[in-house]
Coordinates of C-alpha atoms in Angstrom, one line a residue:
M148 CA 4.5 17.8 9.6
N149 CA 8.0 15.9 10.8
F150 CA 7.8 13.6 14.0
H151 CA 9.5 10.8 15.2
A152 CA 8.8 7.5 17.1
T153 CA 11.4 4.1 18.2
V154 CA 9.8 1.5 16.4
A155 CA 7.6 1.8 13.2
V156 CA 5.9 -0.6 12.3
I157 CA 4.2 -1.0 8.8
G158 CA 1.2 -3.1 8.2
A159 CA -2.0 -4.1 10.7
G160 CA -2.6 -7.7 9.5
Q161 CA -1.8 -11.0 12.0
A162 CA 2.3 -10.6 11.7
G163 CA 2.1 -6.8 12.7
L164 CA -0.9 -6.5 15.0
S165 CA 1.6 -9.8 16.9
A166 CA 4.9 -6.8 16.4
A167 CA 2.4 -4.1 18.5
Y168 CA 1.2 -6.3 21.2
H169 CA 4.7 -7.3 21.9
L170 CA 6.1 -3.7 21.5
A171 CA 3.7 -2.8 24.3
R172 CA 4.3 -6.0 26.2
R173 CA 8.2 -4.6 26.6
D174 CA 6.6 -1.5 27.8
F175 CA 6.9 1.1 24.7
V176 CA 4.4 3.4 24.6
S177 CA 1.8 5.1 21.6
A178 CA 3.8 7.5 19.6
L179 CA 0.3 9.3 19.2
G180 CA 0.1 12.1 22.4
N181 CA 3.0 11.1 24.1
P182 CA 5.0 14.5 24.0
S183 CA 8.5 13.0 22.9
A184 CA 6.8 11.9 19.3
S185 CA 5.9 15.2 18.8
Q186 CA 6.8 17.3 15.6
G187 CA 10.8 17.8 16.1
G188 CA 12.0 14.7 16.8
E189 CA 13.2 14.7 20.3
E190 CA 14.8 11.6 21.7
S191 CA 11.5 9.3 23.8
S192 CA 11.8 7.7 26.7
P193 CA 10.1 4.9 27.4
G194 CA 10.6 3.8 24.0
T195 CA 7.7 4.6 21.2
F196 CA 6.1 2.7 18.6
I197 CA 2.7 3.3 15.9
V198 CA 2.1 0.7 13.4
F199 CA 1.2 2.8 9.7
D200 CA -1.7 0.7 7.7
A201 CA -2.9 1.5 4.3
E202 CA -6.3 -0.2 4.2
E203 CA -9.4 1.5 5.9
S204 CA -10.2 -0.6 9.1
A205 CA -8.9 -3.6 10.5
G206 CA -8.1 -7.3 8.7
G207 CA -5.5 -7.2 6.5
A208 CA -5.7 -8.9 3.5
W209 CA -9.3 -10.6 4.4
R210 CA -10.8 -7.7 3.8
H211 CA -10.4 -8.7 0.4
R212 CA -11.3 -12.5 0.5
Q213 CA -14.1 -14.5 -1.9
E214 CA -17.3 -14.3 -0.7
S215 CA -17.1 -17.6 -0.7
L216 CA -14.3 -18.8 1.9
T217 CA -15.8 -19.2 5.4
M218 CA -14.1 -19.5 8.0
A219 CA -14.8 -22.8 7.8
T220 CA -12.3 -23.7 4.2
V221 CA -9.4 -21.1 5.4
N222 CA -6.2 -22.2 6.1
G223 CA -5.6 -21.9 9.5
I224 CA -6.2 -18.8 11.6
F225 CA -4.1 -18.4 14.8
D226 CA -5.1 -17.1 17.9
L227 CA -3.1 -13.2 17.5
P228 CA -1.6 -13.1 21.1
G229 CA -3.4 -12.3 24.3
M230 CA -6.7 -12.6 23.4
E231 CA -8.2 -16.0 21.9
Q232 CA -11.5 -16.0 18.8
S233 CA -14.2 -15.9 19.7
E234 CA -16.2 -18.8 18.8
I235 CA -17.5 -18.3 15.0
K236 CA -19.7 -20.4 13.4
K237 CA -18.3 -22.2 11.0
T238 CA -20.2 -20.5 8.3
T239 CA -18.8 -16.5 8.8
P240 CA -17.2 -15.7 6.0
A241 CA -13.7 -15.4 6.4
R242 CA -13.8 -11.5 5.8
E243 CA -16.2 -10.7 7.9
A244 CA -15.0 -13.4 11.1
V245 CA -11.4 -12.4 11.0
P246 CA -11.6 -8.6 10.5
N247 CA -13.8 -8.6 13.2
Y248 CA -11.2 -10.5 15.2
F249 CA -8.9 -8.2 14.8
S250 CA -10.7 -4.6 15.0
D251 CA -11.8 -5.8 18.8
Y252 CA -7.6 -6.9 19.1
E253 CA -7.0 -3.7 18.3
A254 CA -9.8 -1.7 20.0
K255 CA -8.2 -3.9 23.6
M256 CA -4.6 -3.5 23.0
D257 CA -4.7 0.1 22.8
L258 CA -3.0 -0.2 20.3
P259 CA -1.8 3.5 17.8
I260 CA -2.4 2.9 14.5
I261 CA -2.4 5.5 11.4
R262 CA -5.2 4.5 8.8
P263 CA -5.7 5.0 6.1
V264 CA -1.7 5.3 5.0
S265 CA 0.7 4.2 2.4
V266 CA 3.7 4.3 3.3
A267 CA 5.8 5.9 0.1
S268 CA 9.5 5.3 0.8
V269 CA 11.7 4.5 3.8
N270 CA 15.1 6.2 3.3
E271 CA 18.1 5.2 5.7
A272 CA 18.8 8.3 8.2
G273 CA 21.3 9.5 10.7
N274 CA 20.8 6.3 12.9
G275 CA 17.7 4.9 11.3
Y276 CA 15.4 5.6 8.9
R277 CA 13.0 8.3 7.2
I278 CA 9.9 7.1 6.0
E279 CA 7.3 9.3 3.6
L280 CA 4.0 8.6 4.1
A281 CA 2.0 8.4 0.6
A282 CA 0.7 12.0 0.4
Q283 CA -3.0 10.1 -0.6
S284 CA -3.8 7.7 1.9
T285 CA -6.2 5.2 -0.7
S286 CA -7.1 5.3 -4.2
A287 CA -10.6 6.5 -3.4
G288 CA -9.0 9.3 -2.1
T289 CA -9.5 8.5 1.8
N290 CA -7.0 10.6 3.6
S291 CA -6.2 9.8 7.2
P292 CA -4.6 13.2 8.7
Y293 CA -1.0 12.1 8.3
A294 CA -0.9 11.4 5.8
G295 CA 2.4 13.4 3.6
S296 CA 4.3 13.3 7.0
T297 CA 7.4 12.0 8.1
W298 CA 8.7 9.9 10.1
Q299 CA 11.6 9.5 11.7
V300 CA 12.3 6.0 13.5
D301 CA 15.1 4.3 15.2
A302 CA 13.8 0.6 14.1
V303 CA 11.5 -0.7 11.9
I304 CA 9.4 -3.8 11.3
N305 CA 8.1 -4.4 8.1
A306 CA 4.6 -6.7 8.1
T307 CA 3.0 -6.0 4.9
G308 CA 2.5 -9.5 3.4
T309 CA 1.7 -10.2 -0.5
W310 CA -1.1 -9.3 -0.8
N311 CA -0.5 -6.1 -2.7
N312 CA 1.8 -7.6 -4.5
P313 CA 0.7 -10.3 -7.5
N314 CA 3.2 -12.1 -9.4
Q315 CA 2.1 -10.6 -13.1
P316 CA 1.3 -13.2 -16.0
Q317 CA 4.1 -12.9 -18.8
Y318 CA 3.2 -14.8 -21.7
P319 CA 3.4 -14.1 -25.6
G320 CA 0.1 -12.8 -26.8
I321 CA -1.5 -12.4 -23.4
E322 CA -2.0 -8.4 -25.2
K323 CA -4.0 -10.4 -27.7
F324 CA -6.4 -12.6 -25.7
Q325 CA -10.3 -10.3 -25.7
G326 CA -11.7 -12.6 -23.4
R327 CA -11.9 -11.7 -19.4
Q328 CA -8.4 -11.9 -17.5
L329 CA -8.1 -11.2 -13.6
H330 CA -5.8 -12.5 -10.5
S331 CA -7.1 -14.7 -8.2
K332 CA -6.8 -11.7 -5.8
D333 CA -10.0 -10.0 -7.6
Y334 CA -11.9 -13.2 -7.6
V335 CA -15.6 -12.1 -5.8
R336 CA -17.8 -15.1 -6.4
M337 CA -18.9 -18.3 -8.4
E338 CA -21.9 -16.9 -10.3
D339 CA -19.5 -14.0 -12.2
F340 CA -18.6 -17.8 -14.2
T341 CA -21.9 -18.9 -14.8
S342 CA -22.5 -20.8 -18.4
Q343 CA -18.8 -19.8 -19.4
R344 CA -15.3 -21.0 -20.4
V345 CA -12.2 -20.3 -17.9
A346 CA -8.9 -22.2 -17.7
V347 CA -7.5 -21.8 -14.0
V348 CA -3.8 -20.7 -14.1
G349 CA -1.9 -22.0 -10.8
G350 CA -0.5 -24.9 -8.4
G351 CA -2.0 -23.6 -5.4
I352 CA -4.7 -23.3 -2.7
S353 CA -6.2 -20.4 -3.9
A354 CA -6.3 -22.4 -7.7
V355 CA -8.4 -25.3 -6.7
Q356 CA -11.0 -23.3 -4.4
Q357 CA -11.5 -21.2 -6.8
L358 CA -11.6 -24.3 -9.1
A359 CA -13.6 -26.4 -7.5
E360 CA -15.9 -23.1 -7.3
V361 CA -15.7 -22.2 -11.1
S362 CA -17.1 -26.4 -12.5
D363 CA -20.1 -25.9 -10.4
V364 CA -21.0 -23.3 -12.7
A365 CA -19.2 -23.1 -15.3
K366 CA -20.2 -24.4 -19.2
Q367 CA -16.3 -26.1 -18.9
T368 CA -12.8 -25.4 -16.6
Y369 CA -9.5 -25.8 -17.7
W370 CA -6.0 -26.4 -15.3
Y371 CA -3.2 -25.4 -16.3
T372 CA -0.2 -25.9 -13.7
R373 CA 4.0 -25.8 -14.0
S374 CA 4.3 -29.0 -13.0
K375 CA 2.4 -31.7 -11.9
P376 CA 0.3 -31.1 -8.6
F377 CA 1.1 -33.1 -5.4
F378 CA -1.4 -33.6 -3.3
R379 CA -1.6 -35.4 0.1
A380 CA -4.7 -37.0 1.9
S381 CA -3.5 -34.6 5.1
F382 CA -0.7 -33.5 7.0
T383 CA 0.9 -34.5 10.4
A384 CA 1.7 -32.0 12.5
E385 CA 5.6 -32.0 11.9
E386 CA 5.2 -32.2 7.9
G387 CA 2.8 -28.8 8.1
G388 CA 4.7 -27.4 10.8
R389 CA 8.2 -26.9 12.4
Q390 CA 10.0 -29.2 8.9
T391 CA 8.5 -27.1 6.5
I392 CA 9.3 -24.3 9.1
D393 CA 13.0 -25.4 8.5
K394 CA 13.2 -25.9 4.7
V395 CA 12.1 -21.8 4.7
T396 CA 14.2 -21.0 7.1
K397 CA 16.7 -22.5 4.9
H398 CA 16.0 -21.5 1.7
T399 CA 15.0 -17.8 3.1
E400 CA 18.5 -16.8 4.7
A401 CA 20.6 -18.7 1.7
G402 CA 19.0 -15.5 0.3
N403 CA 17.0 -16.6 -1.9
A404 CA 13.6 -15.1 -3.1
P405 CA 10.8 -16.9 -0.7
R406 CA 8.8 -19.4 -2.7
S407 CA 5.4 -20.8 -1.8
I408 CA 4.4 -22.4 1.0
V409 CA 1.9 -25.0 -1.5
S410 CA 5.8 -26.1 -2.9
Y411 CA 7.1 -27.3 0.6
T412 CA 4.1 -29.4 1.4
G413 CA 2.2 -30.3 -1.5
L414 CA -1.7 -29.7 -1.1
I415 CA -4.0 -31.6 0.5
F416 CA -7.1 -33.6 -0.7
N417 CA -9.7 -31.5 0.9
Q418 CA -12.9 -30.3 0.0
D419 CA -12.3 -28.6 -2.3
A420 CA -10.3 -31.3 -4.2
K421 CA -13.0 -33.8 -3.6
R422 CA -14.7 -31.0 -4.9
A423 CA -13.8 -30.4 -8.3
H424 CA -12.7 -33.8 -9.0
A425 CA -16.0 -34.7 -8.6
N426 CA -17.0 -31.9 -11.6
S427 CA -14.0 -34.0 -13.7
A428 CA -12.3 -30.5 -13.1
L429 CA -8.9 -31.9 -11.8
N430 CA -7.3 -32.7 -15.1
R431 CA -4.5 -30.8 -14.6
R432 CA -3.0 -30.0 -17.8
P433 CA 0.7 -28.8 -18.6
I434 CA 1.0 -25.0 -18.7
F435 CA 0.5 -23.4 -22.6
Q436 CA 3.0 -21.7 -25.0
G437 CA 0.3 -18.4 -25.4
L438 CA -2.3 -17.0 -25.9
Y439 CA -3.5 -16.2 -28.8
E440 CA -7.6 -13.8 -29.3
N441 CA -9.7 -15.8 -28.5
G442 CA -8.0 -18.4 -26.0
I443 CA -5.2 -20.7 -25.4
I444 CA -2.8 -22.0 -27.3
E445 CA -1.3 -25.8 -25.7
A446 CA 1.9 -26.8 -25.1
D447 CA 0.9 -29.3 -28.2
G448 CA -0.2 -25.9 -30.1
T449 CA -3.7 -27.5 -30.0
Q450 CA -5.6 -23.8 -29.3
V451 CA -8.4 -24.2 -26.6
E452 CA -11.3 -21.0 -26.9
V453 CA -12.4 -19.5 -23.6
D454 CA -13.8 -16.9 -21.9
T455 CA -12.1 -15.9 -18.8
I456 CA -8.9 -16.5 -17.1
I457 CA -8.4 -16.7 -13.8
W458 CA -4.6 -16.4 -12.9
A459 CA -4.4 -18.3 -10.1
I460 CA -0.2 -17.6 -9.5
G461 CA 0.7 -16.2 -6.4
F462 CA 2.1 -13.1 -5.0
R463 CA 5.9 -10.7 -3.5
P464 CA 6.6 -9.5 -1.0
S465 CA 5.7 -6.3 -0.7
L466 CA 8.6 -4.0 -0.2
A467 CA 8.2 -1.8 -2.9
H468 CA 8.7 1.0 -0.2
L469 CA 11.1 -0.8 0.8
D470 CA 13.5 0.0 -2.8
P471 CA 15.6 3.2 -1.1
L472 CA 17.5 0.7 1.1
N473 CA 18.5 -2.0 -1.6
L474 CA 17.7 -4.9 -0.3
Y475 CA 17.9 -7.4 -3.0
N476 CA 20.7 -9.5 -3.2
E477 CA 22.0 -11.4 -7.2
K478 CA 19.2 -14.7 -6.4
G479 CA 16.8 -11.8 -5.9
G480 CA 16.3 -12.7 -2.2
I481 CA 16.8 -11.0 0.9
N482 CA 19.8 -12.0 2.9
I483 CA 18.4 -12.2 6.3
E484 CA 19.4 -13.5 10.2
G485 CA 15.8 -15.1 11.7
T486 CA 13.3 -12.0 11.2
K487 CA 16.5 -9.5 10.8
V488 CA 18.0 -8.3 7.6
K489 CA 22.0 -8.5 7.7
G490 CA 23.5 -5.0 7.0
K491 CA 20.6 -3.3 8.3
K492 CA 20.3 -1.3 11.8
N493 CA 17.5 -3.0 13.8
L494 CA 15.2 -3.6 10.0
H495 CA 12.9 -6.9 10.4
L496 CA 11.2 -8.2 7.9
I497 CA 8.1 -10.0 9.7
G498 CA 5.6 -12.3 7.1
Y499 CA 7.9 -12.8 5.0
G500 CA 9.2 -16.0 4.2
P501 CA 9.1 -18.8 7.0
S502 CA 6.8 -16.1 8.8
Q503 CA 3.8 -16.5 6.2
S504 CA 1.6 -18.6 7.7
T505 CA -0.3 -17.1 10.9
V506 CA 1.5 -19.0 13.3
G507 CA 4.9 -17.8 11.9
A508 CA 4.2 -14.1 11.7
N509 CA 2.8 -15.0 15.4
R510 CA 6.3 -16.2 16.1
A511 CA 8.0 -13.9 14.1
G512 CA 6.3 -10.4 15.1
R513 CA 7.8 -11.2 19.3
D514 CA 11.4 -13.1 18.0
A515 CA 11.7 -8.6 16.0
V516 CA 11.2 -7.2 19.1
I517 CA 13.1 -8.5 21.2
S518 CA 16.1 -8.8 19.0
I519 CA 15.4 -4.9 18.4
A520 CA 14.2 -4.4 22.1
R521 CA 17.8 -5.6 22.9
D522 CA 19.5 -3.9 20.6
L523 CA 18.4 -0.4 21.4
K524 CA 19.3 -1.2 25.0
S525 CA 23.5 -2.2 23.3
G526 CA 22.9 0.7 21.1
T527 CA 24.0 -1.9 18.3

């Protein structure tokens, strides 16, 4: 099946929903049910748009967050444009509250979202792009009627985030270790580690959160980081906001691969850090040499037996579907200006670099739509 839309948004997390909202505000209409968006690829006027989402329901990566992450402990959730969050109890799990908010938002804004569909590839075609949707929508076998279809579009706003592309550990002997290994994205509840010897690897927010929890129930915890973590008592508005965004923007627009926000800001000595400290778990050890059958070989050669290793080592942008466009440069980054990919017509990345944060994602969605509307009108 072949379809046409003026603009395709890939991903329906915070950034994708923001972009969809601003497209609708600029009078782009749904490509679903619009005669000009039917099979055959006729030109559409006014402009049409469609949103592709790989999740089975609203919420993006929030649907998969750990059970203990509540609205009191999340790292800042900003309102989506045009609709404030309703009053939510601080004790409500984020994996429930945020998806519910997103679902209500999608319904209120009447956004044209196709799910669950996975974008297999994006190729340049004519004056725009050809988007191929995977034949099978999810690993569970759930399919959308649009699975396997092809969409010809004039512009692409990519908002796929990082959740589905966790960094993979590369250490000598990793294949020898006989205990359990999991990435922090697969962490669900602290009770799974009761009476175990657990190593947490990584120096970010997730590492501290999970270290704090696990240290309540584990027999022993070990915390390994590449560099010594920097804790702040708090952030000022400038330190946590504009100054950080400016630094990230400068780094990313220089063509460098994105870094974690924490690498710029440091960590707050918050309730999680205090909890880990109270459990004597916040004693950072230098990164290790490698692994052996029963555990870890530390930097000085000491062997430490552990039952489980939690790799809280972050994520990279989920951009495999854009590989046909050859976006990466010799630095391992992508040449962008604002949200726009340099050298590519009407291709925007949001939730990338400076727009990784929720407030940054909202702004990036708006900026991408303004740029696309202007360029489509001028024909550039």
